[in-house]
Amino acid sequence: MGDDLRVKQARLEAILRECGSLCIGYSGGVDSAFLAVSAVDVLGPERVLAVTGRSEAYPAVQHEMALEVVRSFGVPHIEIDTDELNNPDYAANPANRCYFCKTELWSGLVPLAADRGLAVVADGANADDSADYRPGARAARERGVRSPLQEAGLTKQEIRLLSRARGLPTWDQPASPCLSSRLPYGLAVTPERLRQVEAAEDELRALGLSEFRVRHHGDAARIEVSPAELDRAAAHAGELARALMRVGFPRVLLDVEGYRRGALNESLVQLKAS
Amino acid sequence: MTGNEDTAARLQRVRRLLDSAGLTGAEVDVAGHESEIVAVAAPASELARLRELAPAMKALGFRYVALELGAENAGQPPARRPMNETSRELP
């Protein structure tokens, strides 16, 4: 571990001590898993609570990982139901959709933390996230939610390194945002579409692909796989098409450029440029 | 120029682009709720060549360039043209 990373880790520990006690919005992804385990390491389990907000947009495979981490590392954990799909502002799927989702989440967590005497509500945002389009961050700021990993200057790559050193199974887990992120802005988010996407991604996983997204475009599924796996995916074109048609997509497409994070934000970049 | 005419013109330019790259006869079509995808029905082995052509196709106003893998109504593709090789593996 380099000196810079040691300094950032020490900074994170100091931030957590300064917080005193913590209620963490916990998805079980790389960042929130590392934050939850670090908080328990520094503060002890009696001063930490990880809270998972569950809805149709939360992938089952992510839920399994979330439970594995809290069980293995002794992180106190509860789940709450969130109802963002019944909010028309969210379901219409505007570019700031995440704002409405996070508003729903933090509206549940902030009073919950107060009830339990936990001083700070925190999320797993990291230093890289400030460079991406993140309307959800606004909802966090409005409710006083802190981002200890970001405050410590830790990047995703550094969090992966520290997670590996701590023995976390999430260290090499691909990024896994909510299922609604697979729908282009403006295409309504419905439970049915989310179920189709989740089932389609389960099929791709079963075919041995590891990093991918199935984007729901209404009349078609557009598969993005990592550039390293593109040729393999193309070689199994027929299987992919059959698998996705089985789960209800009438048309199946393979993106020739492959998976890139925030691909659906490309439409926003084009709008800004025009 | 209406939206449909615009789309037809853009698809025609995509076809010319594919022709000039040696992919003569490849079927092209649009997909997506905003016609944001240009879908090319070509052999899967042409993926690398399509990747090279993607920036030029996106410059015509498409957000995404995709290889057509299959469709329920694949018997009546809207932009069918003769193709030397079988381009789709259908169920």
mmCIF file of C-alpha atoms in Angstrom:
data_model
loop_
_atom_site.group_PDB
_atom_site.id
_atom_site.type_symbol
_atom_site.label_atom_id
_atom_site.label_comp_id
_atom_site.label_asym_id
_atom_site.label_seq_id
_atom_site.Cartn_x
_atom_site.Cartn_y
_atom_site.Cartn_z
ATOM 1 C CA MET A 1 0.000 0.000 0.000
ATOM 2 C CA GLY A 2 1.408 3.397 -1.001
ATOM 3 C CA ASP A 3 1.936 6.300 1.391
ATOM 4 C CA ASP A 4 -0.817 8.324 -0.269
ATOM 5 C CA LEU A 5 -3.328 5.539 0.296
ATOM 6 C CA ARG A 6 -2.251 5.166 3.937
ATOM 7 C CA VAL A 7 -2.804 8.881 4.434
ATOM 8 C CA LYS A 8 -6.285 8.683 2.912
ATOM 9 C CA GLN A 9 -7.179 5.647 5.015
ATOM 10 C CA ALA A 10 -6.054 7.469 8.160
ATOM 11 C CA ARG A 11 -8.100 10.467 7.065
ATOM 12 C CA LEU A 12 -11.172 8.244 6.664
ATOM 13 C CA GLU A 13 -10.674 6.786 10.138
ATOM 14 C CA ALA A 14 -10.404 10.286 11.599
ATOM 15 C CA ILE A 15 -13.614 11.336 9.819
ATOM 16 C CA LEU A 16 -15.450 8.283 11.147
ATOM 17 C CA ARG A 17 -14.227 8.953 14.712
ATOM 18 C CA GLU A 18 -15.346 12.552 14.387
ATOM 19 C CA CYS A 19 -18.815 11.338 13.271
ATOM 20 C CA GLY A 20 -19.155 9.364 16.499
ATOM 21 C CA SER A 21 -21.958 7.149 15.257
ATOM 22 C CA LEU A 22 -23.236 6.422 11.777
ATOM 23 C CA CYS A 23 -26.339 5.378 9.875
ATOM 24 C CA ILE A 24 -25.231 4.279 6.393
ATOM 25 C CA GLY A 25 -27.300 4.027 3.222
ATOM 26 C CA TYR A 26 -26.144 0.557 2.292
ATOM 27 C CA SER A 27 -26.615 -1.173 -1.073
ATOM 28 C CA GLY A 28 -23.909 -3.797 -0.681
ATOM 29 C CA GLY A 29 -21.897 -2.320 -3.541
ATOM 30 C CA VAL A 30 -18.121 -1.792 -3.423
ATOM 31 C CA ASP A 31 -18.311 1.617 -1.754
ATOM 32 C CA SER A 32 -21.038 1.234 0.842
ATOM 33 C CA ALA A 33 -19.746 -2.212 1.849
ATOM 34 C CA PHE A 34 -16.283 -0.787 2.467
ATOM 35 C CA LEU A 35 -17.711 2.174 4.353
ATOM 36 C CA ALA A 36 -19.911 -0.016 6.571
ATOM 37 C CA VAL A 37 -17.074 -2.390 7.480
ATOM 38 C CA SER A 38 -14.650 0.488 8.055
ATOM 39 C CA ALA A 39 -17.184 2.192 10.315
ATOM 40 C CA VAL A 40 -17.597 -0.967 12.409
ATOM 41 C CA ASP A 41 -13.796 -1.352 12.579
ATOM 42 C CA VAL A 42 -13.361 2.207 13.846
ATOM 43 C CA LEU A 43 -16.511 2.806 15.931
ATOM 44 C CA GLY A 44 -17.655 -0.662 16.921
ATOM 45 C CA PRO A 45 -20.926 -2.316 15.879
ATOM 46 C CA GLU A 46 -23.014 -0.599 18.550
ATOM 47 C CA ARG A 47 -22.432 2.774 16.868
ATOM 48 C CA VAL A 48 -23.132 1.743 13.302
ATOM 49 C CA LEU A 49 -26.283 0.800 11.428
ATOM 50 C CA ALA A 50 -26.364 -0.110 7.733
ATOM 51 C CA VAL A 51 -29.753 0.411 6.133
ATOM 52 C CA THR A 52 -30.790 -1.015 2.777
ATOM 53 C CA GLY A 53 -33.672 0.597 0.912
ATOM 54 C CA ARG A 54 -35.507 -2.082 -1.054
ATOM 55 C CA SER A 55 -37.741 -1.640 -4.094
ATOM 56 C CA GLU A 56 -38.252 -3.260 -7.505
ATOM 57 C CA ALA A 57 -35.249 -1.269 -8.754
ATOM 58 C CA TYR A 58 -32.842 -3.002 -6.366
ATOM 59 C CA PRO A 59 -31.285 -6.088 -8.020
ATOM 60 C CA ALA A 60 -31.673 -9.386 -6.166
ATOM 61 C CA VAL A 61 -28.058 -10.324 -6.904
ATOM 62 C CA GLN A 62 -26.947 -7.121 -5.171
ATOM 63 C CA HIS A 63 -29.167 -7.905 -2.190
ATOM 64 C CA GLU A 64 -27.489 -11.282 -1.768
ATOM 65 C CA MET A 65 -24.062 -9.654 -1.688
ATOM 66 C CA ALA A 66 -25.284 -7.013 0.759
ATOM 67 C CA LEU A 67 -26.447 -9.707 3.169
ATOM 68 C CA GLU A 68 -23.258 -11.728 2.791
ATOM 69 C CA VAL A 69 -21.094 -8.756 3.795
ATOM 70 C CA VAL A 70 -23.088 -7.739 6.874
ATOM 71 C CA ARG A 71 -23.239 -11.345 8.091
ATOM 72 C CA SER A 72 -19.542 -11.994 7.528
ATOM 73 C CA PHE A 73 -18.289 -8.734 9.039
ATOM 74 C CA GLY A 74 -20.748 -8.236 11.891
ATOM 75 C CA VAL A 75 -22.344 -5.083 10.553
ATOM 76 C CA PRO A 76 -25.714 -4.253 12.189
ATOM 77 C CA HIS A 77 -28.212 -4.079 9.359
ATOM 78 C CA ILE A 78 -31.868 -3.452 8.673
ATOM 79 C CA GLU A 79 -33.961 -3.030 5.535
ATOM 80 C CA ILE A 80 -36.676 -0.551 4.749
ATOM 81 C CA ASP A 81 -39.080 -0.548 1.828
ATOM 82 C CA THR A 82 -38.870 2.419 -0.483
ATOM 83 C CA ASP A 83 -41.643 3.403 -2.836
ATOM 84 C CA GLU A 84 -40.009 5.536 -5.508
ATOM 85 C CA LEU A 85 -41.805 3.777 -8.379
ATOM 86 C CA ASN A 86 -45.095 5.185 -7.142
ATOM 87 C CA ASN A 87 -43.716 8.715 -7.343
ATOM 88 C CA PRO A 88 -44.729 10.055 -10.805
ATOM 89 C CA ASP A 89 -41.669 12.323 -10.846
ATOM 90 C CA TYR A 90 -39.446 9.249 -10.572
ATOM 91 C CA ALA A 91 -41.483 6.925 -12.797
ATOM 92 C CA ALA A 92 -41.421 9.453 -15.666
ATOM 93 C CA ASN A 93 -37.655 8.817 -15.710
ATOM 94 C CA PRO A 94 -36.283 12.341 -16.116
ATOM 95 C CA ALA A 95 -32.535 12.950 -16.222
ATOM 96 C CA ASN A 96 -32.618 13.789 -12.508
ATOM 97 C CA ARG A 97 -34.496 10.577 -11.629
ATOM 98 C CA CYS A 98 -31.880 9.690 -8.998
ATOM 99 C CA TYR A 99 -32.779 12.832 -7.097
ATOM 100 C CA PHE A 100 -36.294 11.522 -6.441
ATOM 101 C CA CYS A 101 -35.023 8.060 -5.497
ATOM 102 C CA LYS A 102 -32.463 9.397 -3.041
ATOM 103 C CA THR A 103 -34.975 11.851 -1.634
ATOM 104 C CA GLU A 104 -37.204 8.861 -0.859
ATOM 105 C CA LEU A 105 -34.297 6.977 0.711
ATOM 106 C CA TRP A 106 -32.961 9.807 2.864
ATOM 107 C CA SER A 107 -36.473 10.804 3.915
ATOM 108 C CA GLY A 108 -36.610 7.370 5.535
ATOM 109 C CA LEU A 109 -33.086 7.231 6.903
ATOM 110 C CA VAL A 110 -32.710 10.674 8.452
ATOM 111 C CA PRO A 111 -35.594 10.287 10.945
ATOM 112 C CA LEU A 112 -34.643 6.653 11.531
ATOM 113 C CA ALA A 113 -31.110 7.704 12.507
ATOM 114 C CA ALA A 114 -32.493 10.381 14.833
ATOM 115 C CA ASP A 115 -34.791 7.857 16.503
ATOM 116 C CA ARG A 116 -31.865 5.529 17.162
ATOM 117 C CA GLY A 117 -29.546 8.261 18.370
ATOM 118 C CA LEU A 118 -27.119 7.939 15.469
ATOM 119 C CA ALA A 119 -25.332 11.231 14.911
ATOM 120 C CA VAL A 120 -24.580 11.144 11.189
ATOM 121 C CA VAL A 121 -26.273 9.753 8.101
ATOM 122 C CA ALA A 122 -23.764 8.788 5.405
ATOM 123 C CA ASP A 123 -23.609 7.443 1.880
ATOM 124 C CA GLY A 124 -20.909 5.594 -0.056
ATOM 125 C CA ALA A 125 -20.117 8.313 -2.605
ATOM 126 C CA ASN A 126 -16.410 8.364 -3.488
ATOM 127 C CA ALA A 127 -13.993 10.911 -4.909
ATOM 128 C CA ASP A 128 -14.628 9.816 -8.516
ATOM 129 C CA ASP A 129 -18.348 10.414 -8.219
ATOM 130 C CA SER A 130 -17.943 14.181 -8.100
ATOM 131 C CA ALA A 131 -16.852 14.089 -11.774
ATOM 132 C CA ASP A 132 -19.990 12.252 -12.986
ATOM 133 C CA TYR A 133 -23.547 13.538 -13.414
ATOM 134 C CA ARG A 134 -25.066 12.695 -10.014
ATOM 135 C CA PRO A 135 -28.394 14.344 -9.242
ATOM 136 C CA GLY A 136 -28.751 11.967 -6.288
ATOM 137 C CA ALA A 137 -25.927 13.844 -4.575
ATOM 138 C CA ARG A 138 -28.143 16.919 -4.377
ATOM 139 C CA ALA A 139 -30.765 14.997 -2.383
ATOM 140 C CA ALA A 140 -28.012 13.899 0.009
ATOM 141 C CA ARG A 141 -26.727 17.444 0.466
ATOM 142 C CA GLU A 142 -30.242 18.789 1.089
ATOM 143 C CA ARG A 143 -30.669 16.371 3.986
ATOM 144 C CA GLY A 144 -27.238 16.785 5.486
ATOM 145 C CA VAL A 145 -26.017 13.348 4.431
ATOM 146 C CA ARG A 146 -22.242 13.043 4.552
ATOM 147 C CA SER A 147 -19.910 11.131 2.239
ATOM 148 C CA PRO A 148 -16.908 10.003 4.316
ATOM 149 C CA LEU A 149 -15.156 8.193 1.437
ATOM 150 C CA GLN A 150 -15.389 11.296 -0.743
ATOM 151 C CA GLU A 151 -14.298 13.530 2.138
ATOM 152 C CA ALA A 152 -11.229 11.332 2.593
ATOM 153 C CA GLY A 153 -10.443 11.674 -1.140
ATOM 154 C CA LEU A 154 -10.711 7.940 -1.795
ATOM 155 C CA THR A 155 -11.225 6.939 -5.421
ATOM 156 C CA LYS A 156 -13.015 3.796 -6.572
ATOM 157 C CA GLN A 157 -9.738 2.100 -7.396
ATOM 158 C CA GLU A 158 -8.333 2.901 -3.979
ATOM 159 C CA ILE A 159 -11.480 1.611 -2.293
ATOM 160 C CA ARG A 160 -11.068 -1.630 -4.231
ATOM 161 C CA LEU A 161 -7.459 -1.946 -3.021
ATOM 162 C CA LEU A 162 -8.415 -1.305 0.600
ATOM 163 C CA SER A 163 -11.391 -3.670 0.301
ATOM 164 C CA ARG A 164 -9.129 -6.431 -0.941
ATOM 165 C CA ALA A 165 -6.704 -5.833 1.912
ATOM 166 C CA ARG A 166 -9.631 -6.055 4.378
ATOM 167 C CA GLY A 167 -10.876 -9.292 2.796
ATOM 168 C CA LEU A 168 -14.133 -7.902 1.467
ATOM 169 C CA PRO A 169 -15.735 -10.035 -1.277
ATOM 170 C CA THR A 170 -16.896 -6.851 -2.974
ATOM 171 C CA TRP A 171 -13.382 -5.680 -3.859
ATOM 172 C CA ASP A 172 -13.619 -6.749 -7.503
ATOM 173 C CA GLN A 173 -17.379 -6.533 -7.871
ATOM 174 C CA PRO A 174 -18.458 -4.608 -10.984
ATOM 175 C CA ALA A 175 -20.291 -1.346 -10.396
ATOM 176 C CA SER A 176 -23.959 -2.149 -9.872
ATOM 177 C CA PRO A 177 -26.322 0.798 -9.949
ATOM 178 C CA CYS A 178 -30.072 0.275 -9.637
ATOM 179 C CA LEU A 179 -32.045 -1.396 -12.412
ATOM 180 C CA SER A 180 -33.722 1.873 -13.424
ATOM 181 C CA SER A 181 -30.334 3.006 -14.730
ATOM 182 C CA ARG A 182 -30.859 0.555 -17.614
ATOM 183 C CA LEU A 183 -33.737 2.623 -19.019
ATOM 184 C CA PRO A 184 -32.949 5.688 -21.125
ATOM 185 C CA TYR A 185 -34.243 8.946 -19.750
ATOM 186 C CA GLY A 186 -37.812 9.593 -20.810
ATOM 187 C CA LEU A 187 -38.805 5.928 -21.017
ATOM 188 C CA ALA A 188 -41.135 5.310 -18.067
ATOM 189 C CA VAL A 189 -39.830 3.144 -15.245
ATOM 190 C CA THR A 190 -42.302 0.332 -14.583
ATOM 191 C CA PRO A 191 -42.028 -2.820 -12.454
ATOM 192 C CA GLU A 192 -42.498 -4.908 -15.608
ATOM 193 C CA ARG A 193 -39.564 -3.291 -17.418
ATOM 194 C CA LEU A 194 -37.349 -3.650 -14.357
ATOM 195 C CA ARG A 195 -38.245 -7.332 -14.082
ATOM 196 C CA GLN A 196 -37.367 -7.818 -17.768
ATOM 197 C CA VAL A 197 -33.976 -6.169 -17.307
ATOM 198 C CA GLU A 198 -33.178 -8.181 -14.194
ATOM 199 C CA ALA A 199 -34.181 -11.467 -15.840
ATOM 200 C CA ALA A 200 -32.158 -10.592 -18.948
ATOM 201 C CA GLU A 201 -29.048 -9.802 -16.904
ATOM 202 C CA ASP A 202 -29.469 -13.089 -15.016
ATOM 203 C CA GLU A 203 -29.418 -14.820 -18.411
ATOM 204 C CA LEU A 204 -26.199 -13.054 -19.427
ATOM 205 C CA ARG A 205 -24.609 -13.981 -16.113
ATOM 206 C CA ALA A 206 -25.611 -17.596 -16.679
ATOM 207 C CA LEU A 207 -23.874 -17.454 -20.070
ATOM 208 C CA GLY A 208 -20.624 -16.581 -18.267
ATOM 209 C CA LEU A 209 -20.402 -12.864 -19.029
ATOM 210 C CA SER A 210 -19.182 -10.803 -16.086
ATOM 211 C CA GLU A 211 -19.437 -7.072 -16.834
ATOM 212 C CA PHE A 212 -22.461 -5.932 -18.800
ATOM 213 C CA ARG A 213 -25.695 -3.996 -18.862
ATOM 214 C CA VAL A 214 -28.974 -4.749 -20.585
ATOM 215 C CA ARG A 215 -30.450 -1.421 -21.639
ATOM 216 C CA HIS A 216 -34.210 -1.385 -22.122
ATOM 217 C CA HIS A 217 -35.190 0.808 -25.068
ATOM 218 C CA GLY A 218 -38.896 0.003 -25.121
ATOM 219 C CA ASP A 219 -38.953 -1.967 -28.350
ATOM 220 C CA ALA A 220 -35.524 -3.514 -27.954
ATOM 221 C CA ALA A 221 -32.863 -4.664 -25.528
ATOM 222 C CA ARG A 222 -29.432 -3.205 -26.209
ATOM 223 C CA ILE A 223 -26.714 -5.277 -24.595
ATOM 224 C CA GLU A 224 -23.504 -3.600 -23.509
ATOM 225 C CA VAL A 225 -20.684 -5.950 -22.512
ATOM 226 C CA SER A 226 -17.166 -4.984 -21.491
ATOM 227 C CA PRO A 227 -14.854 -4.499 -24.494
ATOM 228 C CA ALA A 228 -12.828 -7.513 -23.319
ATOM 229 C CA GLU A 229 -15.913 -9.728 -23.627
ATOM 230 C CA LEU A 230 -17.393 -8.259 -26.813
ATOM 231 C CA ASP A 231 -16.001 -10.855 -29.192
ATOM 232 C CA ARG A 232 -17.164 -13.643 -26.903
ATOM 233 C CA ALA A 233 -20.635 -12.148 -26.764
ATOM 234 C CA ALA A 234 -20.724 -11.849 -30.551
ATOM 235 C CA ALA A 235 -19.721 -15.476 -30.874
ATOM 236 C CA HIS A 236 -22.799 -16.405 -28.821
ATOM 237 C CA ALA A 237 -25.151 -14.070 -30.689
ATOM 238 C CA GLY A 238 -27.835 -16.679 -31.206
ATOM 239 C CA GLU A 239 -27.876 -17.760 -27.552
ATOM 240 C CA LEU A 240 -28.031 -14.150 -26.399
ATOM 241 C CA ALA A 241 -30.936 -13.375 -28.693
ATOM 242 C CA ARG A 242 -32.882 -16.447 -27.631
ATOM 243 C CA ALA A 243 -32.243 -15.791 -23.935
ATOM 244 C CA LEU A 244 -33.454 -12.200 -24.067
ATOM 245 C CA MET A 245 -36.459 -12.929 -26.233
ATOM 246 C CA ARG A 246 -37.431 -15.555 -23.653
ATOM 247 C CA VAL A 247 -37.731 -12.826 -21.023
ATOM 248 C CA GLY A 248 -39.925 -10.672 -23.231
ATOM 249 C CA PHE A 249 -37.734 -8.494 -25.426
ATOM 250 C CA PRO A 250 -39.053 -8.534 -29.006
ATOM 251 C CA ARG A 251 -35.732 -7.393 -30.416
ATOM 252 C CA VAL A 252 -32.144 -7.911 -29.214
ATOM 253 C CA LEU A 253 -29.163 -5.737 -30.112
ATOM 254 C CA LEU A 254 -25.486 -5.831 -29.163
ATOM 255 C CA ASP A 255 -23.830 -2.420 -28.746
ATOM 256 C CA VAL A 256 -20.698 -2.461 -30.906
ATOM 257 C CA GLU A 257 -18.796 -0.159 -28.544
ATOM 258 C CA GLY A 258 -19.427 -2.252 -25.467
ATOM 259 C CA TYR A 259 -20.113 -1.328 -21.879
ATOM 260 C CA ARG A 260 -19.170 2.092 -20.626
ATOM 261 C CA ARG A 261 -20.226 3.559 -17.322
ATOM 262 C CA GLY A 262 -22.935 6.197 -17.605
ATOM 263 C CA ALA A 263 -23.665 5.358 -21.261
ATOM 264 C CA LEU A 264 -27.206 6.672 -20.938
ATOM 265 C CA ASN A 265 -25.784 10.023 -19.873
ATOM 266 C CA GLU A 266 -24.315 10.306 -23.386
ATOM 267 C CA SER A 267 -27.651 11.743 -24.512
ATOM 268 C CA LEU A 268 -27.234 14.531 -21.962
ATOM 269 C CA VAL A 269 -23.746 15.303 -23.231
ATOM 270 C CA GLN A 270 -25.133 15.492 -26.784
ATOM 271 C CA LEU A 271 -27.889 17.841 -25.661
ATOM 272 C CA LYS A 272 -25.380 20.116 -23.955
ATOM 273 C CA ALA A 273 -23.179 20.141 -27.051
ATOM 274 C CA SER A 274 -26.013 20.955 -29.451
ATOM 275 C CA MET B 1 -37.682 17.593 -43.706
ATOM 276 C CA THR B 2 -39.914 15.555 -41.358
ATOM 277 C CA GLY B 3 -38.566 13.269 -38.655
ATOM 278 C CA ASN B 4 -39.281 10.185 -40.770
ATOM 279 C CA GLU B 5 -37.627 11.673 -43.839
ATOM 280 C CA ASP B 6 -34.707 12.688 -41.708
ATOM 281 C CA THR B 7 -34.381 9.162 -40.352
ATOM 282 C CA ALA B 8 -34.646 7.667 -43.831
ATOM 283 C CA ALA B 9 -31.955 10.023 -45.094
ATOM 284 C CA ARG B 10 -29.681 9.195 -42.191
ATOM 285 C CA LEU B 11 -30.172 5.479 -42.754
ATOM 286 C CA GLN B 12 -29.309 5.957 -46.403
ATOM 287 C CA ARG B 13 -26.067 7.638 -45.375
ATOM 288 C CA VAL B 14 -25.335 4.758 -43.016
ATOM 289 C CA ARG B 15 -25.848 2.327 -45.892
ATOM 290 C CA ARG B 16 -23.437 4.289 -48.063
ATOM 291 C CA LEU B 17 -20.932 4.262 -45.223
ATOM 292 C CA LEU B 18 -21.283 0.495 -44.851
ATOM 293 C CA ASP B 19 -21.035 0.020 -48.610
ATOM 294 C CA SER B 20 -17.821 2.013 -48.734
ATOM 295 C CA ALA B 21 -16.402 -0.156 -45.947
ATOM 296 C CA GLY B 22 -17.202 -3.330 -47.855
ATOM 297 C CA LEU B 23 -20.322 -4.275 -45.919
ATOM 298 C CA THR B 24 -22.517 -4.085 -48.991
ATOM 299 C CA GLY B 25 -26.047 -5.310 -48.441
ATOM 300 C CA ALA B 26 -26.072 -5.077 -44.665
ATOM 301 C CA GLU B 27 -29.579 -4.290 -43.415
ATOM 302 C CA VAL B 28 -29.931 -1.157 -41.317
ATOM 303 C CA ASP B 29 -32.818 0.011 -39.212
ATOM 304 C CA VAL B 30 -33.544 2.251 -36.252
ATOM 305 C CA ALA B 31 -34.603 1.125 -32.791
ATOM 306 C CA GLY B 32 -35.406 2.698 -29.463
ATOM 307 C CA HIS B 33 -38.220 4.882 -28.178
ATOM 308 C CA GLU B 34 -36.551 7.943 -29.700
ATOM 309 C CA SER B 35 -35.034 6.146 -32.717
ATOM 310 C CA GLU B 36 -31.718 6.665 -30.980
ATOM 311 C CA ILE B 37 -30.133 3.414 -32.105
ATOM 312 C CA VAL B 38 -28.931 2.441 -35.554
ATOM 313 C CA ALA B 39 -29.082 -1.335 -35.773
ATOM 314 C CA VAL B 40 -27.008 -3.126 -38.379
ATOM 315 C CA ALA B 41 -27.774 -6.703 -39.372
ATOM 316 C CA ALA B 42 -24.392 -8.071 -40.332
ATOM 317 C CA PRO B 43 -22.424 -11.213 -39.517
ATOM 318 C CA ALA B 44 -21.180 -11.211 -35.934
ATOM 319 C CA SER B 45 -17.670 -11.559 -37.331
ATOM 320 C CA GLU B 46 -17.984 -7.955 -38.601
ATOM 321 C CA LEU B 47 -18.205 -6.563 -35.059
ATOM 322 C CA ALA B 48 -14.694 -5.080 -35.085
ATOM 323 C CA ARG B 49 -15.336 -3.325 -38.390
ATOM 324 C CA LEU B 50 -18.631 -1.936 -37.124
ATOM 325 C CA ARG B 51 -16.852 -0.668 -34.001
ATOM 326 C CA GLU B 52 -14.427 1.233 -36.238
ATOM 327 C CA LEU B 53 -17.350 2.744 -38.168
ATOM 328 C CA ALA B 54 -19.356 3.608 -35.034
ATOM 329 C CA PRO B 55 -18.058 7.191 -34.616
ATOM 330 C CA ALA B 56 -19.024 8.019 -38.212
ATOM 331 C CA MET B 57 -22.512 6.564 -37.734
ATOM 332 C CA LYS B 58 -22.976 8.413 -34.442
ATOM 333 C CA ALA B 59 -21.952 11.612 -36.197
ATOM 334 C CA LEU B 60 -25.129 11.189 -38.269
ATOM 335 C CA GLY B 61 -27.152 11.710 -35.102
ATOM 336 C CA PHE B 62 -27.513 8.225 -33.639
ATOM 337 C CA ARG B 63 -26.574 7.793 -29.984
ATOM 338 C CA TYR B 64 -25.803 4.103 -30.224
ATOM 339 C CA VAL B 65 -24.620 1.681 -32.880
ATOM 340 C CA ALA B 66 -25.658 -1.914 -32.448
ATOM 341 C CA LEU B 67 -25.409 -5.277 -34.124
ATOM 342 C CA GLU B 68 -28.798 -6.887 -34.662
ATOM 343 C CA LEU B 69 -28.855 -10.251 -32.887
ATOM 344 C CA GLY B 70 -32.461 -11.232 -33.403
ATOM 345 C CA ALA B 71 -36.048 -10.058 -33.545
ATOM 346 C CA GLU B 72 -39.448 -11.672 -33.246
ATOM 347 C CA ASN B 73 -40.534 -10.144 -36.573
ATOM 348 C CA ALA B 74 -37.233 -10.855 -38.257
ATOM 349 C CA GLY B 75 -39.069 -12.209 -41.287
ATOM 350 C CA GLN B 76 -40.088 -8.701 -42.345
ATOM 351 C CA PRO B 77 -37.223 -6.356 -41.555
ATOM 352 C CA PRO B 78 -38.091 -2.803 -42.574
ATOM 353 C CA ALA B 79 -34.915 -2.141 -44.503
ATOM 354 C CA ARG B 80 -34.147 -5.472 -46.075
ATOM 355 C CA ARG B 81 -31.511 -5.617 -48.757
ATOM 356 C CA PRO B 82 -29.726 -8.513 -50.365
ATOM 357 C CA MET B 83 -26.874 -9.815 -48.275
ATOM 358 C CA ASN B 84 -24.249 -12.284 -49.220
ATOM 359 C CA GLU B 85 -23.954 -13.860 -45.803
ATOM 360 C CA THR B 86 -26.564 -14.933 -43.286
ATOM 361 C CA SER B 87 -26.538 -12.178 -40.728
ATOM 362 C CA ARG B 88 -28.909 -13.370 -38.028
ATOM 363 C CA GLU B 89 -28.927 -16.383 -35.816
ATOM 364 C CA LEU B 90 -32.587 -16.815 -35.107
ATOM 365 C CA PRO B 91 -34.249 -19.033 -32.549
#
